[in-house]
Tab-separated table of C-alpha atoms in Angstrom:
chain	number	residue	atom	x	y	z
A	187	UNK	CA	-20.203	8.857	-7.337
A	188	UNK	CA	-18.756	6.829	-5.669
A	189	UNK	CA	-15.049	5.727	-6.510
A	190	UNK	CA	-13.874	1.481	-5.469
A	191	UNK	CA	-11.017	0.448	-5.140
A	192	UNK	CA	-9.195	-2.971	-5.505
A	193	UNK	CA	-5.599	-2.939	-4.258
A	194	UNK	CA	-3.497	-6.284	-4.636
A	195	UNK	CA	-1.176	-6.819	-1.535
A	196	UNK	CA	2.400	-7.137	-1.733
A	197	UNK	CA	5.262	-9.170	-0.736
A	198	UNK	CA	8.215	-7.937	0.928
A	199	UNK	CA	10.833	-10.227	0.175
A	200	UNK	CA	13.502	-8.262	2.223
A	201	UNK	CA	15.136	-4.455	2.182
A	202	UNK	CA	19.049	-4.972	1.226
A	203	UNK	CA	21.371	-1.848	1.653
A	204	UNK	CA	20.877	-1.500	5.585
A	205	UNK	CA	25.150	-0.447	5.550
A	206	UNK	CA	27.116	2.138	7.451
A	207	UNK	CA	28.132	3.706	4.386
A	208	UNK	CA	27.529	2.889	0.675
A	209	UNK	CA	25.442	4.291	-2.322
A	210	UNK	CA	22.116	3.799	-1.797
A	211	UNK	CA	20.081	3.243	1.252
A	212	UNK	CA	17.355	0.741	1.520
A	213	UNK	CA	16.443	-0.545	-1.791
A	214	UNK	CA	14.182	-4.089	-1.322
A	215	UNK	CA	12.721	-7.144	-3.399
A	216	UNK	CA	9.201	-7.967	-4.170
A	217	UNK	CA	5.714	-8.769	-5.808
A	218	UNK	CA	1.809	-8.041	-5.490
A	219	UNK	CA	-0.003	-10.921	-4.976
A	220	UNK	CA	-3.982	-11.031	-6.781
A	221	UNK	CA	-5.022	-12.219	-2.530
A	222	UNK	CA	-5.676	-10.949	0.094
A	223	UNK	CA	-6.896	-7.678	-1.128
A	224	UNK	CA	-7.916	-3.999	0.420
A	225	UNK	CA	-11.022	-2.982	-1.109
A	226	UNK	CA	-12.344	0.544	-0.176
A	227	UNK	CA	-15.072	2.289	-1.462
A	228	UNK	CA	-15.146	6.469	-1.195
A	229	UNK	CA	-17.757	8.974	-1.727
A	230	UNK	CA	-17.845	12.939	-2.372
A	231	UNK	CA	-18.139	15.129	1.337
A	232	UNK	CA	-17.517	17.821	2.193
A	233	UNK	CA	-13.919	17.013	3.883
A	234	UNK	CA	-12.271	14.561	4.763
A	235	UNK	CA	-13.383	11.757	6.609
A	236	UNK	CA	-11.127	8.257	7.367
A	237	UNK	CA	-13.434	6.875	10.648
A	238	UNK	CA	-14.081	3.677	8.755
A	239	UNK	CA	-10.642	3.044	9.449
A	240	UNK	CA	-11.258	2.025	12.970
A	241	UNK	CA	-12.562	-0.686	12.246
A	242	UNK	CA	-9.721	-2.328	10.345
A	243	UNK	CA	-7.459	-1.853	13.382
A	244	UNK	CA	-6.506	2.088	12.486
A	245	UNK	CA	-5.290	4.107	15.551
A	246	UNK	CA	-6.885	7.339	15.770
A	247	UNK	CA	-3.290	9.211	15.942
A	248	UNK	CA	-3.249	6.918	12.075
A	249	UNK	CA	-6.611	8.024	10.832
A	250	UNK	CA	-5.574	11.995	11.485
A	251	UNK	CA	-2.770	11.721	9.960
A	252	UNK	CA	-4.149	10.225	6.565
A	253	UNK	CA	-6.564	12.572	6.967
A	254	UNK	CA	-4.396	15.746	7.472
A	255	UNK	CA	-1.972	14.382	4.537
A	256	UNK	CA	-5.459	14.624	2.170
A	257	UNK	CA	-6.976	18.264	3.955
A	258	UNK	CA	-3.315	19.896	3.286
A	259	UNK	CA	-3.567	18.660	-0.266
A	260	UNK	CA	-6.701	20.119	-0.926
A	261	UNK	CA	-5.303	23.091	0.430
A	262	UNK	CA	-2.737	22.950	-1.255
A	263	UNK	CA	-4.171	21.719	-5.178
A	264	UNK	CA	-7.429	24.148	-4.433
A	265	UNK	CA	-9.923	20.944	-4.597
A	266	UNK	CA	-13.105	21.933	-4.002
A	267	UNK	CA	-14.533	18.137	-2.560
A	268	UNK	CA	-14.058	15.628	-0.280
A	269	UNK	CA	-14.079	12.195	0.392
A	270	UNK	CA	-15.739	9.764	2.604
A	271	UNK	CA	-14.726	6.316	3.139
A	272	UNK	CA	-17.710	4.510	3.248
A	273	UNK	CA	-16.790	1.161	2.779
A	274	UNK	CA	-13.236	-0.797	3.240
A	275	UNK	CA	-12.457	-4.239	3.783
A	276	UNK	CA	-7.979	-5.113	4.618
A	277	UNK	CA	-6.306	-8.312	4.775
A	278	UNK	CA	-4.530	-8.499	8.715
A	279	UNK	CA	-2.271	-5.288	9.541
A	280	UNK	CA	0.932	-5.364	10.513
A	281	UNK	CA	1.126	-8.977	8.713
A	282	UNK	CA	3.479	-7.820	6.058
A	283	UNK	CA	0.776	-7.535	3.330
A	284	UNK	CA	1.686	-4.153	2.796
A	285	UNK	CA	-1.985	-2.343	3.894
A	286	UNK	CA	-0.796	0.881	5.869
A	287	UNK	CA	0.511	1.830	1.452
A	288	UNK	CA	-2.753	0.517	-0.356
A	289	UNK	CA	-4.914	2.803	1.840
A	290	UNK	CA	-3.071	6.020	1.637
A	291	UNK	CA	-2.192	5.336	-2.098
A	292	UNK	CA	-6.003	4.851	-2.607
A	293	UNK	CA	-7.281	7.624	-0.382
A	294	UNK	CA	-4.658	10.064	-2.393
A	295	UNK	CA	-6.209	9.068	-6.374
A	296	UNK	CA	-9.415	8.328	-4.818
A	297	UNK	CA	-9.576	12.602	-3.546
A	298	UNK	CA	-8.287	13.393	-6.835
A	299	UNK	CA	-11.170	10.948	-9.125
A	300	UNK	CA	-13.343	12.936	-6.934
A	301	UNK	CA	-12.580	16.271	-8.213
A	302	UNK	CA	-12.105	15.017	-11.660
A	303	UNK	CA	-8.362	15.830	-11.428
A	304	UNK	CA	-5.426	14.267	-13.262
A	305	UNK	CA	-2.523	12.836	-11.177
A	306	UNK	CA	0.484	11.125	-12.420
A	307	UNK	CA	1.329	7.646	-10.580
A	308	UNK	CA	5.109	9.444	-9.786
A	309	UNK	CA	2.810	12.251	-7.771
A	310	UNK	CA	0.760	9.884	-5.709
A	311	UNK	CA	4.236	8.146	-5.258
A	312	UNK	CA	5.972	11.871	-3.820
A	313	UNK	CA	3.260	12.735	-1.784
A	314	UNK	CA	0.707	10.223	0.017
A	315	UNK	CA	3.577	9.969	3.167
A	316	UNK	CA	5.390	6.176	2.319
A	317	UNK	CA	7.873	4.250	0.913
A	318	UNK	CA	10.020	5.275	3.687
A	319	UNK	CA	11.830	2.193	4.290
A	320	UNK	CA	10.515	0.304	0.325
A	321	UNK	CA	8.995	1.447	-2.550
A	322	UNK	CA	7.993	-2.068	-3.223
A	323	UNK	CA	4.096	-1.040	-2.175
A	324	UNK	CA	4.170	2.307	-4.477
A	325	UNK	CA	5.288	0.468	-7.625
A	326	UNK	CA	3.157	-2.743	-7.506
A	327	UNK	CA	0.179	-0.803	-6.435
A	328	UNK	CA	-0.063	0.552	-9.891
A	329	UNK	CA	1.096	-2.150	-11.958
A	330	UNK	CA	2.156	-5.264	-9.552
A	331	UNK	CA	4.364	-7.599	-10.736
A	332	UNK	CA	7.786	-8.299	-9.731
A	333	UNK	CA	9.748	-4.869	-8.090
A	334	UNK	CA	13.765	-4.532	-7.702
A	335	UNK	CA	14.175	-0.996	-5.858
A	336	UNK	CA	17.349	0.425	-5.166
A	337	UNK	CA	16.467	2.746	-3.009
A	338	UNK	CA	17.456	6.357	-2.742
A	339	UNK	CA	20.708	8.061	-2.014
A	340	UNK	CA	23.025	7.252	1.057
A	341	UNK	CA	21.740	9.142	4.192
A	342	UNK	CA	23.695	8.725	7.557
A	343	UNK	CA	20.659	9.409	9.474
A	344	UNK	CA	19.820	6.127	11.150
A	345	UNK	CA	17.493	3.465	9.341
A	346	UNK	CA	14.011	3.503	10.532
A	347	UNK	CA	10.251	1.625	8.844
A	348	UNK	CA	8.580	2.877	6.837
A	349	UNK	CA	5.825	3.463	9.253
A	350	UNK	CA	8.136	4.866	11.414
A	351	UNK	CA	8.816	7.988	9.049
A	352	UNK	CA	6.425	11.001	8.753
A	353	UNK	CA	7.932	12.713	4.774
A	354	UNK	CA	9.713	11.032	2.626
A	355	UNK	CA	11.806	13.394	0.609
A	356	UNK	CA	12.877	11.085	-2.054
A	357	UNK	CA	11.068	8.922	-3.870
A	358	UNK	CA	12.619	5.363	-3.401
A	359	UNK	CA	13.939	3.801	-7.268
A	360	UNK	CA	12.523	1.990	-9.240
A	361	UNK	CA	14.832	-0.425	-11.117
A	362	UNK	CA	13.238	-3.265	-12.473
A	363	UNK	CA	9.307	-4.529	-13.237
A	364	UNK	CA	9.089	-7.664	-14.458
A	365	UNK	CA	5.888	-10.054	-14.796
A	366	UNK	CA	5.721	-12.300	-12.214
A	367	UNK	CA	5.787	-16.536	-13.876
A	368	UNK	CA	2.625	-17.780	-12.384
A	369	UNK	CA	3.510	-20.220	-9.896
A	370	UNK	CA	1.751	-21.571	-7.929
A	371	UNK	CA	2.310	-20.027	-4.130
A	372	UNK	CA	0.051	-20.092	-0.593
A	373	UNK	CA	-0.291	-17.580	2.462
A	374	UNK	CA	-0.024	-18.850	6.023
A	375	UNK	CA	-0.556	-16.506	8.750
A	376	UNK	CA	0.814	-18.442	11.678
A	377	UNK	CA	-1.313	-19.254	14.335
A	378	UNK	CA	-0.316	-17.597	17.725
A	379	UNK	CA	2.231	-15.295	15.859
A	380	UNK	CA	1.729	-11.507	17.043
A	381	UNK	CA	1.838	-8.154	14.578
A	382	UNK	CA	5.331	-6.449	15.982
A	383	UNK	CA	4.274	-3.084	17.194
A	384	UNK	CA	5.828	0.102	15.696
A	385	UNK	CA	7.641	0.556	19.049
A	386	UNK	CA	9.013	-3.190	19.178
A	387	UNK	CA	10.254	-2.204	15.418
A	388	UNK	CA	12.094	1.201	15.681
A	389	UNK	CA	13.641	-0.652	18.928
A	390	UNK	CA	14.526	-3.342	16.450
A	391	UNK	CA	16.040	-1.371	13.677
A	392	UNK	CA	18.027	1.153	15.852
A	393	UNK	CA	19.289	-2.701	18.077
A	394	UNK	CA	20.444	-4.342	14.820
A	395	UNK	CA	21.447	-1.559	12.123
A	396	UNK	CA	23.576	-0.832	10.406
A	397	UNK	CA	24.569	-3.986	9.471
A	398	UNK	CA	28.530	-5.293	8.385
A	399	UNK	CA	29.313	-4.566	4.814
A	400	UNK	CA	29.446	-8.652	4.522
A	401	UNK	CA	25.500	-8.489	4.279
A	402	UNK	CA	25.143	-5.955	2.342
A	403	UNK	CA	27.018	-7.752	-0.193
A	404	UNK	CA	25.793	-11.111	0.393
A	405	UNK	CA	21.907	-9.762	0.579
A	406	UNK	CA	22.493	-7.902	-2.861
A	407	UNK	CA	23.783	-11.122	-4.228
A	408	UNK	CA	20.948	-13.157	-3.991
A	409	UNK	CA	18.519	-10.666	-4.193
A	410	UNK	CA	20.277	-9.201	-7.483
A	411	UNK	CA	21.881	-12.403	-9.080
A	412	UNK	CA	19.936	-14.851	-7.256
A	413	UNK	CA	15.821	-13.555	-6.999
A	414	UNK	CA	15.614	-11.085	-9.973
A	415	UNK	CA	17.745	-13.061	-12.857
A	416	UNK	CA	15.684	-16.167	-11.581
A	417	UNK	CA	12.559	-13.995	-12.252
A	418	UNK	CA	13.999	-12.535	-15.500
A	419	UNK	CA	14.540	-16.105	-16.852
A	420	UNK	CA	11.868	-17.426	-15.632
A	421	UNK	CA	13.496	-20.293	-13.102
A	422	UNK	CA	11.838	-21.716	-10.841
A	423	UNK	CA	14.470	-23.826	-9.150
A	424	UNK	CA	17.577	-20.641	-9.178
A	425	UNK	CA	13.656	-18.571	-7.250
A	426	UNK	CA	13.186	-21.040	-4.542
A	427	UNK	CA	16.892	-21.061	-3.784
A	428	UNK	CA	17.504	-17.590	-3.351
A	429	UNK	CA	14.412	-16.579	-1.568
A	430	UNK	CA	15.365	-19.952	1.147
A	431	UNK	CA	18.762	-17.592	0.935
A	432	UNK	CA	17.403	-14.547	1.852
A	433	UNK	CA	15.975	-16.076	4.686
A	434	UNK	CA	18.570	-17.626	6.551
A	435	UNK	CA	21.136	-14.456	5.873
A	436	UNK	CA	21.459	-11.545	7.921
A	437	UNK	CA	18.532	-9.037	7.878
A	438	UNK	CA	15.467	-11.709	7.890
A	439	UNK	CA	17.180	-14.223	9.666
A	440	UNK	CA	16.574	-11.639	12.575
A	441	UNK	CA	13.113	-10.890	11.592
A	442	UNK	CA	11.954	-14.055	12.290
A	443	UNK	CA	13.523	-14.776	14.894
A	444	UNK	CA	11.446	-11.113	16.577
A	445	UNK	CA	8.363	-13.655	16.140
A	446	UNK	CA	10.617	-16.007	18.848
A	447	UNK	CA	10.053	-19.702	17.167
A	448	UNK	CA	6.605	-19.947	15.933
A	449	UNK	CA	7.112	-18.344	12.950
A	450	UNK	CA	10.250	-20.030	12.203
A	451	UNK	CA	8.851	-23.627	13.608
A	452	UNK	CA	5.986	-22.986	10.722
A	453	UNK	CA	8.896	-22.481	7.716
A	454	UNK	CA	10.151	-25.435	9.000
A	455	UNK	CA	7.121	-27.683	8.977
A	456	UNK	CA	5.885	-25.889	5.492
A	457	UNK	CA	9.020	-27.630	4.268
A	458	UNK	CA	8.888	-30.389	5.443
A	459	UNK	CA	5.530	-30.969	3.439
A	460	UNK	CA	7.612	-30.616	0.053
A	461	UNK	CA	7.353	-27.208	0.089
A	462	UNK	CA	10.813	-25.735	-1.970
A	463	UNK	CA	10.381	-22.157	-0.506
A	464	UNK	CA	8.988	-20.389	1.956
A	465	UNK	CA	9.532	-16.553	2.763
A	466	UNK	CA	8.853	-14.233	5.503
A	467	UNK	CA	6.939	-10.555	3.938
A	468	UNK	CA	8.197	-8.395	5.249
A	469	UNK	CA	8.541	-8.021	9.582
A	470	UNK	CA	6.099	-10.604	8.909
A	471	UNK	CA	3.679	-12.762	10.126
A	472	UNK	CA	2.877	-14.030	6.986
A	473	UNK	CA	4.471	-16.794	5.315
A	474	UNK	CA	4.397	-17.190	1.364
A	475	UNK	CA	5.529	-21.168	0.293
A	476	UNK	CA	5.803	-22.138	-3.239
A	477	UNK	CA	5.812	-26.313	-4.239
A	478	UNK	CA	5.662	-28.075	-7.138
A	479	UNK	CA	3.404	-30.803	-5.884
A	480	UNK	CA	1.319	-27.470	-4.730
A	481	UNK	CA	-1.749	-29.326	-4.286
A	482	UNK	CA	-0.467	-32.234	-1.777
A	483	UNK	CA	1.684	-29.128	0.324
A	484	UNK	CA	-1.129	-27.183	0.623
A	485	UNK	CA	-3.312	-29.951	1.670
A	486	UNK	CA	-1.139	-31.281	4.488
A	487	UNK	CA	-0.270	-27.091	5.419
A	488	UNK	CA	-4.436	-26.308	5.464
A	489	UNK	CA	-4.544	-29.563	7.673
A	490	UNK	CA	-1.558	-28.556	9.986
A	491	UNK	CA	-2.753	-24.894	10.868
A	492	UNK	CA	-6.595	-25.262	9.644
A	493	UNK	CA	-8.521	-23.223	6.691
A	494	UNK	CA	-8.610	-20.138	8.186
A	495	UNK	CA	-5.349	-19.776	8.382
A	496	UNK	CA	-3.751	-20.968	4.969
A	497	UNK	CA	-4.916	-20.015	1.252
A	498	UNK	CA	-4.597	-19.902	-1.894
A	499	UNK	CA	-2.651	-16.848	-4.513
A	500	UNK	CA	-1.458	-16.244	-6.997
A	501	UNK	CA	1.096	-13.458	-8.867
A	502	UNK	CA	-0.377	-9.865	-9.596
A	503	UNK	CA	0.787	-8.218	-12.450
A	504	UNK	CA	-1.530	-5.475	-13.321
A	505	UNK	CA	-2.290	-3.349	-9.551
A	506	UNK	CA	-4.985	-1.625	-8.915
A	507	UNK	CA	-8.741	-1.959	-9.839
A	508	UNK	CA	-10.692	1.322	-10.311
A	509	UNK	CA	-14.241	1.330	-11.045
A	510	UNK	CA	-17.051	4.165	-10.094
A	511	UNK	CA	-20.474	3.742	-9.694
């Protein structure tokens, strides 16, 4: 049997509570998008063979870490069947699409499917090693939609990104999941912008955090009373206003500045050609954009940046698709 998994990408709009003290740590808002997708196929194998990930810019240490996690679960759950990754196609890594979480969850879920063992989404979330900073990708993998994540209980330890977290001892708390309205949207991967390395991300977190209370309160207000409420009310104007506000304040502004003038110039150009809102996903550099006259804005963006950098997408409200043959 071959298990096939097709996973929508996730857009991460912002982390929320990055302060010195409080009730919770991290949290965030984001949603699934139908394209680009991560597609993987797994075949039965005596052990765990994920070497095919090297073709998608996975480093040897990353492959080894995920392999060890699956081997540990095989032993812990006394699974007799391993798996081999036989096909894989991923969006650009470290561009803001959540591929690390998609690959980890797809690998774990396929391992149990090949062993005909039923496990819950909660179990997979807790054992995939992801969600160190945000639970958006963990939630959108299973059901898609718009997610409001309240992070985990406050911990005074230094704040680090998901890729710098080896073990997640308390899964993020999903507070709300809503169907994302089908507002036309596009993706621009800014030409010339480079992915942020793990070392750069770690240094960035160490230098910029924790945030002052006033910044945390402002981000929380726009995420909760702006973005979440606008999705619930299907209020496009309020949604766009809150998205643009999140780009201007504290954390997201600093993430955008990591890329120098490149990403900011692209966002400004998208606004100039009629886009109502532009958001950088996660630590970037991918930009998501919305426009009432979407066809005109999309055509102008394509003329400016070329068809390889710009593509249409739409919300995903269903999550991963599993099949087997």
